[in-house]
CSV table of C-alpha atoms in Angstrom, one decimal:
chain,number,residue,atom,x,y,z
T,197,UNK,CA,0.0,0.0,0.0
T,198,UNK,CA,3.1,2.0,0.7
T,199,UNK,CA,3.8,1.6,-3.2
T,200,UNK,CA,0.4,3.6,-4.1
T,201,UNK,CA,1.0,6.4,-1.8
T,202,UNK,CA,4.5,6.7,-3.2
T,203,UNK,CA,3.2,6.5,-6.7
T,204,UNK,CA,0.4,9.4,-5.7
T,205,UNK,CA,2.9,11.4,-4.1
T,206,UNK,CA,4.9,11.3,-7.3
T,207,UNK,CA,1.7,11.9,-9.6
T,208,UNK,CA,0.8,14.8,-7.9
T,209,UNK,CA,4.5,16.5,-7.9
T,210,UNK,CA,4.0,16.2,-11.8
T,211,UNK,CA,5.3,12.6,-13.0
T,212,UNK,CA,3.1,11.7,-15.3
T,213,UNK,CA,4.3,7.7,-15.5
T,214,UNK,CA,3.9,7.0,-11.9
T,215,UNK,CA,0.5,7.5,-12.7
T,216,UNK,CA,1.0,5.1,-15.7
T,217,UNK,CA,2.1,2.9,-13.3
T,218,UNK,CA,-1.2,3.4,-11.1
T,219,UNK,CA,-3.4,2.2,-14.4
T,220,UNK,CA,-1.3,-0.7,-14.8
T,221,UNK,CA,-1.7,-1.9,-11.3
T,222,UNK,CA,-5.3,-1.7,-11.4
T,223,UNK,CA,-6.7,-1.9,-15.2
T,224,UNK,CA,-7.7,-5.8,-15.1
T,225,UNK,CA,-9.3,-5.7,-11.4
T,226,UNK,CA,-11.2,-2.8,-12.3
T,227,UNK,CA,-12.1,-4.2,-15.8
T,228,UNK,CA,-12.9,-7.8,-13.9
T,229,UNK,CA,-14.9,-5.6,-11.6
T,230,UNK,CA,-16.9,-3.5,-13.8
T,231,UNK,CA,-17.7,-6.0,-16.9
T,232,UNK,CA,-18.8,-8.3,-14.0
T,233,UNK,CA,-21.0,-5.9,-12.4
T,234,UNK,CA,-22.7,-3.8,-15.9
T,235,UNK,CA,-22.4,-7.4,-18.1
T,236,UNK,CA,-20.7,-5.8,-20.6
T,237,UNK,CA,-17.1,-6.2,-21.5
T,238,UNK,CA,-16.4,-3.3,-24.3
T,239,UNK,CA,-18.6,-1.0,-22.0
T,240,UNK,CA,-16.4,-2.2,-18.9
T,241,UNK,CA,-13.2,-0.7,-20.8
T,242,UNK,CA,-14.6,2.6,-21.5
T,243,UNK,CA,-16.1,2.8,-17.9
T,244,UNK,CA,-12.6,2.2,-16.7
T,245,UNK,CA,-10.9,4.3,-18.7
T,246,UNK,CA,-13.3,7.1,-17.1
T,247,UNK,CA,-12.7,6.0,-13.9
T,248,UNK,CA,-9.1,6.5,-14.4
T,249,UNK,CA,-9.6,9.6,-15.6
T,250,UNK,CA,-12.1,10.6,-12.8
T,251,UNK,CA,-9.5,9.2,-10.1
T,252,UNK,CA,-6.7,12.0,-11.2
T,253,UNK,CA,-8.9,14.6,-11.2
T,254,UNK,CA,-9.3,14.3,-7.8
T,255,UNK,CA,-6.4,12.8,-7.3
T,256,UNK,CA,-5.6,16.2,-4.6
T,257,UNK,CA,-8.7,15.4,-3.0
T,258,UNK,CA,-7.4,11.7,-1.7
T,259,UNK,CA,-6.8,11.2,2.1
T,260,UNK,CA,-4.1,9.4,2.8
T,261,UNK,CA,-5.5,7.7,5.6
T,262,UNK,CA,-7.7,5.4,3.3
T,263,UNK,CA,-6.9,2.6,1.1
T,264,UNK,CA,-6.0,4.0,-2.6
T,265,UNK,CA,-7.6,0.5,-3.6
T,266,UNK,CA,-11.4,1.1,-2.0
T,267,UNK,CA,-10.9,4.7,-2.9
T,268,UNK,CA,-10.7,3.9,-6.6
T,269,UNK,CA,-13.6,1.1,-6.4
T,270,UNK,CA,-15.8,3.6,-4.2
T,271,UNK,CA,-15.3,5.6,-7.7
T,272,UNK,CA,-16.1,2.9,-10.0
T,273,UNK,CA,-19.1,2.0,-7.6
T,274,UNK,CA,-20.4,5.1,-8.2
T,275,UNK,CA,-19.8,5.7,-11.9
T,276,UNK,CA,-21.7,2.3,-12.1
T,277,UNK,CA,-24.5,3.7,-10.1
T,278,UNK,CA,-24.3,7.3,-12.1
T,279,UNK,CA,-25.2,5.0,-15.4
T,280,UNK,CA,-27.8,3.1,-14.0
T,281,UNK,CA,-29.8,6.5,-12.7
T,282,UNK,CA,-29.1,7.9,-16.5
T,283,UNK,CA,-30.4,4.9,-18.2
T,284,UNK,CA,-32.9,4.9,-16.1
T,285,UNK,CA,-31.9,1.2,-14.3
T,286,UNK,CA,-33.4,1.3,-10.8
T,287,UNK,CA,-29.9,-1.3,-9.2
T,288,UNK,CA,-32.4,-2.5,-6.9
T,289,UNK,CA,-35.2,-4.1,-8.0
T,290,UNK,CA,-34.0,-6.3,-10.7
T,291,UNK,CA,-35.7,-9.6,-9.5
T,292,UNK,CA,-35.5,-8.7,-6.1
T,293,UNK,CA,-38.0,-7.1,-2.9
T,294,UNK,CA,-36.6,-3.7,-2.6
T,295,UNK,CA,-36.9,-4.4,1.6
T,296,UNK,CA,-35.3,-7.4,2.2
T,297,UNK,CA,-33.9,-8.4,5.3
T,298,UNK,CA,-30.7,-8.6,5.8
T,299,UNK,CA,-31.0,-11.4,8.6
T,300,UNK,CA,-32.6,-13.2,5.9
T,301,UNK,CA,-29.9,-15.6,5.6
T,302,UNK,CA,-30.0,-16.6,9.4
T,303,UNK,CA,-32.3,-19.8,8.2
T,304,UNK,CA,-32.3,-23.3,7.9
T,305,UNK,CA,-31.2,-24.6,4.8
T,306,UNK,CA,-34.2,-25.1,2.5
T,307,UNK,CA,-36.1,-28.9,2.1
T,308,UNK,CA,-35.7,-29.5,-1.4
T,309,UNK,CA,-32.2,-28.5,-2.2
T,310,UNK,CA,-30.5,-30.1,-5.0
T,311,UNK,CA,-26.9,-30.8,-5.7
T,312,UNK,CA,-25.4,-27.7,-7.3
T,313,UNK,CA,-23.6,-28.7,-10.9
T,314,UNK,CA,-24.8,-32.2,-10.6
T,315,UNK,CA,-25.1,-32.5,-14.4
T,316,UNK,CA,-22.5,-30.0,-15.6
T,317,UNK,CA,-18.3,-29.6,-15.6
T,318,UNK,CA,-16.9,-26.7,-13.7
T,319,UNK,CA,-16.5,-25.0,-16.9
T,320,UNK,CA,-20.3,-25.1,-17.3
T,321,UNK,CA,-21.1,-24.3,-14.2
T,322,UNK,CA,-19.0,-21.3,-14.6
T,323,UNK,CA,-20.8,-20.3,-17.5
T,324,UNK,CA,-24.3,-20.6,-15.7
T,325,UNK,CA,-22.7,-18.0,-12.8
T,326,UNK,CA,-21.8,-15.7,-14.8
T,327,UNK,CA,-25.3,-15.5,-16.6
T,328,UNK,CA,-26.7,-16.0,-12.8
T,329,UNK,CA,-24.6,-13.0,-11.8
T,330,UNK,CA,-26.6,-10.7,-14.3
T,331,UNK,CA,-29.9,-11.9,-12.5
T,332,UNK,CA,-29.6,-10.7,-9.2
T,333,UNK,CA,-29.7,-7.4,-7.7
T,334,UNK,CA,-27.2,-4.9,-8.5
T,335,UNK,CA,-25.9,-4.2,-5.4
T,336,UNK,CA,-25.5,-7.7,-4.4
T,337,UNK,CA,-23.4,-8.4,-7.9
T,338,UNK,CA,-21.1,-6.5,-7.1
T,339,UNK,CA,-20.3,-7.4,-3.7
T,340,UNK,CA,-20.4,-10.8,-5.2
T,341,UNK,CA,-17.5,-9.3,-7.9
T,342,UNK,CA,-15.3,-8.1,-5.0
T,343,UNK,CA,-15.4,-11.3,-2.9
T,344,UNK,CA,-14.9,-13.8,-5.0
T,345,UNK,CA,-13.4,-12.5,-8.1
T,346,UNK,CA,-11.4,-9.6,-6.8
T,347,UNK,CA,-10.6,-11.3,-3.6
T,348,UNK,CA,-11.1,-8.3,-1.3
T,349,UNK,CA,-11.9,-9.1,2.1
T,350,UNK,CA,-15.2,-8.1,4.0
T,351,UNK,CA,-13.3,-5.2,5.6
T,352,UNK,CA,-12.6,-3.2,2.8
T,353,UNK,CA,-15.8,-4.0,0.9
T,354,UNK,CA,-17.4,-2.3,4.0
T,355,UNK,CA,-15.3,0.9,3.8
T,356,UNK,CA,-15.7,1.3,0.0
T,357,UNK,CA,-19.7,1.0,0.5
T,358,UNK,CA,-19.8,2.4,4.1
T,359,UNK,CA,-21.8,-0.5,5.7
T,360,UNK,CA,-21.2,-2.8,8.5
T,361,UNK,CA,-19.1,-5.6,8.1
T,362,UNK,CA,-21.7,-7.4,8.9
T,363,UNK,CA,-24.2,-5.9,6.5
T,364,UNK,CA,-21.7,-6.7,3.9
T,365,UNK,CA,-21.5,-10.4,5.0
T,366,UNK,CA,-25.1,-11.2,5.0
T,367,UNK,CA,-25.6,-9.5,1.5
T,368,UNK,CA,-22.8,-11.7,0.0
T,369,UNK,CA,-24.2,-15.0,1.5
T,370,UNK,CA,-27.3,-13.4,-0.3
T,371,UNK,CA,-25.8,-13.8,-3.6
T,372,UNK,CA,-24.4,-16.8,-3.4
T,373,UNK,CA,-27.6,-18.4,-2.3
T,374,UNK,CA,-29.3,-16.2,-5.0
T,375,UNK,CA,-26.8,-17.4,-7.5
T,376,UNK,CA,-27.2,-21.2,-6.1
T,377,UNK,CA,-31.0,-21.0,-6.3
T,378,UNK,CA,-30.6,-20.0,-10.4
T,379,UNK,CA,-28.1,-22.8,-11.1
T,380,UNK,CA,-30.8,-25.3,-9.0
T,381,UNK,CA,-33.9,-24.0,-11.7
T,382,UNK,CA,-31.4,-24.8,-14.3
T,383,UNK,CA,-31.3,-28.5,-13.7
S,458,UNK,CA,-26.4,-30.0,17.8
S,459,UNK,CA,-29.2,-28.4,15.2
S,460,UNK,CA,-29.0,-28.5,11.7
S,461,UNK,CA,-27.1,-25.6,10.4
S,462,UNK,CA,-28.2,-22.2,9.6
S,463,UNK,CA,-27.2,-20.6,6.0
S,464,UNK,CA,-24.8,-18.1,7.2
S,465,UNK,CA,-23.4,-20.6,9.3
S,466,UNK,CA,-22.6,-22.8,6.2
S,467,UNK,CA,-20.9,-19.7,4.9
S,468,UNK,CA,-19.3,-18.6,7.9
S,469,UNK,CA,-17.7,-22.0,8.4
S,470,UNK,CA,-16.6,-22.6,4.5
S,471,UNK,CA,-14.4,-19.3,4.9
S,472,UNK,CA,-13.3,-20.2,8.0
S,473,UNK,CA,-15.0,-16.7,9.7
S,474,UNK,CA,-15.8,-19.1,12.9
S,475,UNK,CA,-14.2,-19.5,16.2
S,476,UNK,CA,-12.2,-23.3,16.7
S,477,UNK,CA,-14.7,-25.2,19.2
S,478,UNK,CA,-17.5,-24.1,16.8
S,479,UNK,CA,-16.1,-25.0,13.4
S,480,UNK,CA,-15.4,-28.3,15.4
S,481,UNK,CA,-18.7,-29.0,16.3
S,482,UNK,CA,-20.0,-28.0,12.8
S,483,UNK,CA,-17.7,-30.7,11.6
S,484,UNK,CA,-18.8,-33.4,14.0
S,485,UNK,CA,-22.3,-32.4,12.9
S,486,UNK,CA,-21.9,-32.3,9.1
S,487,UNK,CA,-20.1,-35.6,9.1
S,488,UNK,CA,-23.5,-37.3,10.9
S,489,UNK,CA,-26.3,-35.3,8.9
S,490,UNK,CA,-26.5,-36.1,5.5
S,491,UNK,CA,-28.8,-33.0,4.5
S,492,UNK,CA,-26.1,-30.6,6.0
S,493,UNK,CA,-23.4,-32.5,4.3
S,494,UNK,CA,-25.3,-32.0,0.9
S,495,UNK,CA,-26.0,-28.0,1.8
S,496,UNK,CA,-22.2,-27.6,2.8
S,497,UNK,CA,-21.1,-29.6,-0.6
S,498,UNK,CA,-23.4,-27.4,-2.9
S,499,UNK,CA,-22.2,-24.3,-1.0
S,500,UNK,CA,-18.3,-24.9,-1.3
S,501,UNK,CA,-18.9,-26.3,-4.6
S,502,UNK,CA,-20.2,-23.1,-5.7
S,503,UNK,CA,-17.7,-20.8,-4.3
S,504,UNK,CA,-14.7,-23.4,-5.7
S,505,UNK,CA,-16.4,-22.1,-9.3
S,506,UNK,CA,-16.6,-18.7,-8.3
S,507,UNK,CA,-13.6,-17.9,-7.6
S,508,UNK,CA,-11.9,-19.8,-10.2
S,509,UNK,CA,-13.6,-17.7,-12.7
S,510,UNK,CA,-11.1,-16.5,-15.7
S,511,UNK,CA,-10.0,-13.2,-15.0
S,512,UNK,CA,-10.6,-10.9,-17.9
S,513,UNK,CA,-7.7,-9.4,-19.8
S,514,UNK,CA,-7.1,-5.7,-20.7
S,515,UNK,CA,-6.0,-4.9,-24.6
S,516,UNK,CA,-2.5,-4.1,-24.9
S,517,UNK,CA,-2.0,-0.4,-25.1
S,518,UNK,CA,-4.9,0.8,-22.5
S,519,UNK,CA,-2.9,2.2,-20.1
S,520,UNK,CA,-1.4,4.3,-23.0
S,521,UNK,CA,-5.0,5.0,-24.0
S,522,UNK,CA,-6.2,6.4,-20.8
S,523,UNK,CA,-2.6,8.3,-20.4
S,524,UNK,CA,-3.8,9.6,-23.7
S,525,UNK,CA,-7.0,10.9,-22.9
S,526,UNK,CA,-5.6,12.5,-19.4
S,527,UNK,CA,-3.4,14.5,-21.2
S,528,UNK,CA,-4.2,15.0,-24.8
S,529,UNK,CA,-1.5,15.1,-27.2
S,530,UNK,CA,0.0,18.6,-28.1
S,531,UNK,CA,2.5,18.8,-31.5
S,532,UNK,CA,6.1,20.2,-29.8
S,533,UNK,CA,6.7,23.2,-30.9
S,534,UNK,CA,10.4,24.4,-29.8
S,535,UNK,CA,11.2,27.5,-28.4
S,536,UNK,CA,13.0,29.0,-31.8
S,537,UNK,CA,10.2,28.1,-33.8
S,538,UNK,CA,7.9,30.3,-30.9
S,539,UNK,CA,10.4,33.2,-30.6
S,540,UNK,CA,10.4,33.7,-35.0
S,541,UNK,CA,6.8,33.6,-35.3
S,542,UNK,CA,6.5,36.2,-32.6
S,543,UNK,CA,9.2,38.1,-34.3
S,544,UNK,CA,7.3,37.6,-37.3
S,545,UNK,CA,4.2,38.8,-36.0
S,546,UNK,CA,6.0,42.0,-34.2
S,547,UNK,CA,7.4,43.3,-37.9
S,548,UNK,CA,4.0,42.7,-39.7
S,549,UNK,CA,2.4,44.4,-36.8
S,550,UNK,CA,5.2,47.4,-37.1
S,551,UNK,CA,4.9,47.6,-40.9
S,552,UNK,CA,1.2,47.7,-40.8
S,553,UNK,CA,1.7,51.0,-38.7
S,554,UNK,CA,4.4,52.1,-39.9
S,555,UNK,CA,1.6,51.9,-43.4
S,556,UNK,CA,-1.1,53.4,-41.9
S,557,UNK,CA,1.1,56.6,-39.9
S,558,UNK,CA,2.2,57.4,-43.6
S,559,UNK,CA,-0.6,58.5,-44.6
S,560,UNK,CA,-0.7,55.8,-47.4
S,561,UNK,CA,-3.5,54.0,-48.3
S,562,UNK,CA,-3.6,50.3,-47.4
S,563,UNK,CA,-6.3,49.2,-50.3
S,564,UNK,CA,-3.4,51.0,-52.7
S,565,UNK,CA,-0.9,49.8,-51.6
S,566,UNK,CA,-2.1,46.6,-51.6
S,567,UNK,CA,-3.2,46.8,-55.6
S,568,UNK,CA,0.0,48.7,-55.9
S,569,UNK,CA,2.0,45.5,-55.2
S,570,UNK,CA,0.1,44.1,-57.7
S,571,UNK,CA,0.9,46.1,-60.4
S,572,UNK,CA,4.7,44.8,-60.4
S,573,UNK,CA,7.4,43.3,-58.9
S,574,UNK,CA,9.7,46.2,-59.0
S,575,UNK,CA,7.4,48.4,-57.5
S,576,UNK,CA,6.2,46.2,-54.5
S,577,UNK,CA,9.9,45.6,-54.1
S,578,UNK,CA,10.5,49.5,-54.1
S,579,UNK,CA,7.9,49.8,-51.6
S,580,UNK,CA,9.1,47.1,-49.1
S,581,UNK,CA,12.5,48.9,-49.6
S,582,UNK,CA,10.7,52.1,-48.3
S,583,UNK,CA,8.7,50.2,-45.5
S,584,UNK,CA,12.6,48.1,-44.3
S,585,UNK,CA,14.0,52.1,-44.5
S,586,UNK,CA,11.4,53.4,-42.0
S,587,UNK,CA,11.2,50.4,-40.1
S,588,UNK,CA,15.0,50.7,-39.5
S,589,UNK,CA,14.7,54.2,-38.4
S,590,UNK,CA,11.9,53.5,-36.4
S,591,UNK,CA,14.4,50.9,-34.4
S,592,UNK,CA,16.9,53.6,-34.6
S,593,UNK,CA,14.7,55.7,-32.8
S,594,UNK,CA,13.7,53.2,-30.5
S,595,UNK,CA,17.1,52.2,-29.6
S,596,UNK,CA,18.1,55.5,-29.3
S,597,UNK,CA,15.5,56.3,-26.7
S,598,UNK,CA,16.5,53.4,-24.7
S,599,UNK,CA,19.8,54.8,-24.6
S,600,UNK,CA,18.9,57.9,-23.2
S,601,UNK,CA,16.2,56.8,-20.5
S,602,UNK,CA,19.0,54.5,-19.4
S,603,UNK,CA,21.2,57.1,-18.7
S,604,UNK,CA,19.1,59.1,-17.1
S,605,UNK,CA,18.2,56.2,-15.3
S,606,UNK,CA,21.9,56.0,-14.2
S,607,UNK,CA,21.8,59.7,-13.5
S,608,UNK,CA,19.1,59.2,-10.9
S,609,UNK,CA,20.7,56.4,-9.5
S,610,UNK,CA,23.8,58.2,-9.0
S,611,UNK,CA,22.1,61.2,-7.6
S,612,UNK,CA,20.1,58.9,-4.9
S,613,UNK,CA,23.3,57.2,-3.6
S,614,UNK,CA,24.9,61.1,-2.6
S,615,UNK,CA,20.9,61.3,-0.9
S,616,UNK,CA,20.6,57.8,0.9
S,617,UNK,CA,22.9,56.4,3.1
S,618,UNK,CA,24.7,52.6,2.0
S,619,UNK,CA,23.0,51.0,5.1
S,620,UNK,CA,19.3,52.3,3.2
S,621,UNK,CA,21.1,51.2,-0.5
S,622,UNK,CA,21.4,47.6,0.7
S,623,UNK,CA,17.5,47.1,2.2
S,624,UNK,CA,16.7,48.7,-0.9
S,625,UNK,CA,18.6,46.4,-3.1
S,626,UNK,CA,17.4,43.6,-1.1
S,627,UNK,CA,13.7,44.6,-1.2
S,628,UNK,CA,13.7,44.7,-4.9
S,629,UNK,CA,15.0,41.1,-5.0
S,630,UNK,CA,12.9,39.9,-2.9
S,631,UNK,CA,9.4,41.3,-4.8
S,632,UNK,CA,11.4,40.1,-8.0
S,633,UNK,CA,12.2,36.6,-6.6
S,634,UNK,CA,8.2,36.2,-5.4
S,635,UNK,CA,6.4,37.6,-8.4
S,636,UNK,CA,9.3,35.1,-10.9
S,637,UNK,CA,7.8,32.4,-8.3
S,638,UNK,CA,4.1,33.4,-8.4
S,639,UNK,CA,4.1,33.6,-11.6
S,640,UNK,CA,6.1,30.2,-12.4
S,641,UNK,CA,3.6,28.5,-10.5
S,642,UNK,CA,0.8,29.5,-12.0
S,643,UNK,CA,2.0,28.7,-15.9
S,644,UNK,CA,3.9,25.3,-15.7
S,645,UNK,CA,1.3,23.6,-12.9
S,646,UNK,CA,4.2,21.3,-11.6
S,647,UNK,CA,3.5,19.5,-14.9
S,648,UNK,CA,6.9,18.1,-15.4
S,649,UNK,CA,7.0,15.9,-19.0
């Protein structure tokens, strides 16, 4: 983390590659993050050139204090979001009650479960969560994104959205039940 | 113990659970075959998850966005800067120089068409006056220079050294700040 703050010191005292070196850091998670999120790979490359873009503009405007990482992400969150209010894409209610409960997940495991992938390769199965991922909420994708394909931890998903660790927790157990309850229909 | 409770199954497959808990959970999956299923689908799915391919970037982007952040300007070098504006200074001279003659531009203009050897008589006339124009110029310099020195010389019989110095010093310093201000404000700490 040390190596970010030394690249933003040098960025902001006018070296234009250490900010170079910022991009190339963190082009593919941001690309893995954002096509993953908006379903949209060519889309996810201009959102994430904007983001970059966005980020040294107010590079001055950084605190030191917090990750550069969730800062960046926190930016890309909310480019995401800006889109979605343009288009006209409410991030909450695709296929999903607006109010659920995040205790929802403190249940028993459900009667009729089947076994997940028992007819398809892990290949397939991949395939079927990635088009799973675009069927649930929004706001639960991307937490989704940031756990298991960006490997952040629950701590700095909570600083980057500003909810409890524990809020953050229950809404990616959501997902992945979410996510496990399309691949069961799809047997 | 009970049959396990969704974020318990999640809790235990990242390992988010204290020791004598995950234990028990153990014990308990081992015995229950519906928990054992729940916990199998669970892991199963997070195995795909994160073993997702992890999208590539074109080569070049960085240079792309670098690109956009600062757009590209041609280099012009400082010669090339310091002719035009030399350039632009005598065509801005001559065109006065034109106009405090007396002559008229529109003639002069159709004038130069008329021949070669009488546009080139004419720029002979404008290079003449221009020349005495920097004469004059020049010479003027010269003179409010040494008056200049005059006064200078006249304020050191006035002012004692001690007052000379914080003088000097004064000057420097408002020189050195408004160089700095000014520096500042035209190269942004942009360095290439």
């Amino acid at each position: 983390m040390n190596e970010d703050k030394e690249l933003i010191r040098r960025t902001l005292s006018g070296e234009r590659d250490a900010f170079e070196m910022i991009i190339q850091k963190y082009q593919r998670p941001l690309v893995n993050f954002i096509a993953r999120t908006v379903g949209d790979y060519e889309q996810a490359l201009e959102f994430t050139q904007e983001v970059f873009i966005k980020s040294y503009s107010s590079l001055r405007s950084y605190k030191t204090h917090f990750k550069f990482k969730t800062w960046l992400f926190k930016i890309a969150s909310n480019h995401i979001i800006d889109y979605w209010r343009k288009k006209k894409i409410d991030a909450f209610s695709i296929d999903y009650p607006k109010q659920q409960d995040d205790d929802s997940l403190f249940i028993q495991i459900p009667s009729n479960e089947y076994p997940v992938g028992k007819k398809f390769e892990l290949e397939e199965i991949q395939q079927k969560i990635e088009a799973a991922l675009q069927k649930i909420p929004a706001y639960l994708r991307e937490l989704f994104v940031w756990r298991h394909i960006n490997n952040f931890s629950y701590k700095e998903m909570a600083e980057i959205k500003g909810l409890p660790v524990g809020t953050v927790k229950n809404r990616v157990y959501q997902a992945k039940e979410l996510i496990r309850k399309q691949l069961e229909d799809l047997q | 113990m009970n049959c396990l409770r969704l974020d318990q199954i999640y809790q235990f497959l990242e390992n988010d659970l204290p020791d004598p808990e995950i234990s028990l959970i153990q014990k308990h999956v081992a015995q229950c075959p519906r928990c054992h299923q729940a916990v199998a689908n669970r892991q199963k799915l997070i195995q795909a998850s994160e073993s997702l391919p992890f999208l590539d970037v074109p080569s070049g982007f960085s240079r792309q966005v670098m690109s956009r952040i600062f757009p590209q300007t041609l280099p012009i070098s400082r010669s090339l800067i310091t002719a035009a504006a030399g350039a632009s200074v005598i065509f801005v001279t001559t065109l006065l120089i034109f106009i405090a003659s007396g002559q008229n531009l529109v003639n002069v203009l159709m004038a130069m068409n008329q021949s070669a050897l009488n546009s080139l008589q004419d720029l002979s006339v404008i290079f003449a006056k221009f020349m005495k124009l920097a004469l004059l110029f020049v010479k003027m310099i010269i003179q409010f220079a040494g008056y200049f020195v005059a006064g200078l010389t006249h304020m050191t019989t006035i002012i004692g050294p001690e007052f000379q110095i914080a003088f000097a010093f004064i000057t420097l310093l408002i020189s050195g700040t408004l160089f700095y201000g000014l520096k500042r404000k035209f190269f942004l700490g942009e360095k290439q």
